[in-house]
mmCIF file of C-alpha atoms in Angstrom:
data_model
loop_
_atom_site.group_PDB
_atom_site.id
_atom_site.type_symbol
_atom_site.label_atom_id
_atom_site.label_comp_id
_atom_site.label_asym_id
_atom_site.label_seq_id
_atom_site.Cartn_x
_atom_site.Cartn_y
_atom_site.Cartn_z
ATOM 1 C CA UNK K 18 5.336 -31.663 -66.080
ATOM 2 C CA UNK K 19 2.332 -32.949 -68.483
ATOM 3 C CA UNK K 20 -0.708 -30.840 -68.006
ATOM 4 C CA UNK K 21 -3.929 -33.308 -68.407
ATOM 5 C CA UNK K 22 -6.266 -31.890 -69.787
ATOM 6 C CA UNK K 23 -10.334 -32.893 -67.842
ATOM 7 C CA UNK K 24 -12.498 -35.336 -69.938
ATOM 8 C CA UNK K 25 -16.076 -35.745 -69.216
ATOM 9 C CA UNK K 26 -17.203 -38.994 -67.933
ATOM 10 C CA UNK K 27 -20.384 -40.529 -68.568
ATOM 11 C CA UNK K 28 -22.858 -41.705 -65.771
ATOM 12 C CA UNK K 29 -24.616 -44.399 -66.291
ATOM 13 C CA UNK K 30 -28.367 -45.406 -65.939
ATOM 14 C CA UNK K 31 -29.509 -45.429 -62.427
ATOM 15 C CA UNK K 32 -29.486 -49.454 -60.703
ATOM 16 C CA UNK K 33 -32.514 -50.389 -59.459
ATOM 17 C CA UNK K 34 -32.502 -52.986 -57.004
ATOM 18 C CA UNK K 35 -35.519 -55.313 -55.788
ATOM 19 C CA UNK K 36 -36.535 -56.437 -52.659
ATOM 20 C CA UNK K 37 -34.834 -59.707 -52.827
ATOM 21 C CA UNK K 38 -31.840 -58.408 -54.048
ATOM 22 C CA UNK K 39 -31.828 -56.027 -51.124
ATOM 23 C CA UNK K 40 -32.216 -59.021 -49.041
ATOM 24 C CA UNK K 41 -29.420 -60.792 -49.903
ATOM 25 C CA UNK K 42 -26.842 -58.267 -49.604
ATOM 26 C CA UNK K 43 -28.648 -57.130 -46.240
ATOM 27 C CA UNK K 44 -27.949 -61.121 -45.428
ATOM 28 C CA UNK K 45 -24.343 -61.136 -46.738
ATOM 29 C CA UNK K 46 -23.349 -57.914 -44.997
ATOM 30 C CA UNK K 47 -24.973 -59.331 -41.693
ATOM 31 C CA UNK K 48 -23.473 -62.816 -41.999
ATOM 32 C CA UNK K 49 -19.765 -61.222 -42.242
ATOM 33 C CA UNK K 50 -19.935 -58.056 -40.581
ATOM 34 C CA UNK K 51 -23.059 -58.217 -37.705
ATOM 35 C CA UNK K 52 -26.381 -56.254 -37.838
ATOM 36 C CA UNK K 53 -27.027 -52.696 -38.124
ATOM 37 C CA UNK K 54 -27.534 -52.619 -34.334
ATOM 38 C CA UNK K 55 -23.935 -54.699 -33.465
ATOM 39 C CA UNK K 56 -22.048 -52.085 -36.099
ATOM 40 C CA UNK K 57 -23.489 -49.172 -34.025
ATOM 41 C CA UNK K 58 -22.687 -49.997 -31.098
ATOM 42 C CA UNK K 59 -19.321 -51.047 -31.625
ATOM 43 C CA UNK K 60 -18.833 -47.864 -33.457
ATOM 44 C CA UNK K 61 -19.732 -46.273 -30.104
ATOM 45 C CA UNK K 62 -17.537 -48.281 -27.893
ATOM 46 C CA UNK K 63 -14.095 -49.482 -29.359
ATOM 47 C CA UNK K 64 -14.384 -48.012 -32.737
ATOM 48 C CA UNK K 65 -14.626 -49.758 -36.131
ATOM 49 C CA UNK K 66 -11.748 -51.003 -38.474
ATOM 50 C CA UNK K 67 -12.241 -49.611 -42.029
ATOM 51 C CA UNK K 68 -14.478 -52.738 -43.555
ATOM 52 C CA UNK K 69 -16.426 -52.340 -40.900
ATOM 53 C CA UNK K 70 -17.323 -48.672 -41.079
ATOM 54 C CA UNK K 71 -18.126 -49.361 -45.117
ATOM 55 C CA UNK K 72 -20.517 -52.157 -43.812
ATOM 56 C CA UNK K 73 -22.345 -49.733 -41.790
ATOM 57 C CA UNK K 74 -22.902 -47.399 -44.431
ATOM 58 C CA UNK K 75 -23.731 -49.771 -46.638
ATOM 59 C CA UNK K 76 -26.438 -51.107 -44.297
ATOM 60 C CA UNK K 77 -27.906 -47.770 -43.575
ATOM 61 C CA UNK K 78 -27.659 -47.191 -47.397
ATOM 62 C CA UNK K 79 -30.034 -50.642 -47.593
ATOM 63 C CA UNK K 80 -32.684 -49.128 -44.770
ATOM 64 C CA UNK K 81 -32.930 -46.268 -46.593
ATOM 65 C CA UNK K 82 -33.968 -48.150 -49.587
ATOM 66 C CA UNK K 83 -36.286 -50.187 -47.730
ATOM 67 C CA UNK K 84 -38.057 -47.171 -46.485
ATOM 68 C CA UNK K 85 -37.035 -47.656 -43.102
#
């Protein structure tokens, strides 16, 4: 077995999203998966597939970035 030494990873600079970018990302997610409310209702009912779970988390993150 070959041992691997841990290596340091550099974290890049923070990514700043402007309001227009947030709106575009939200619209793209809502077009493909539905609104945040729709996904929450579906999650509580029949459940979400993995892609829908990721979309739900992204929509929640966009709400946070918008200050809602």
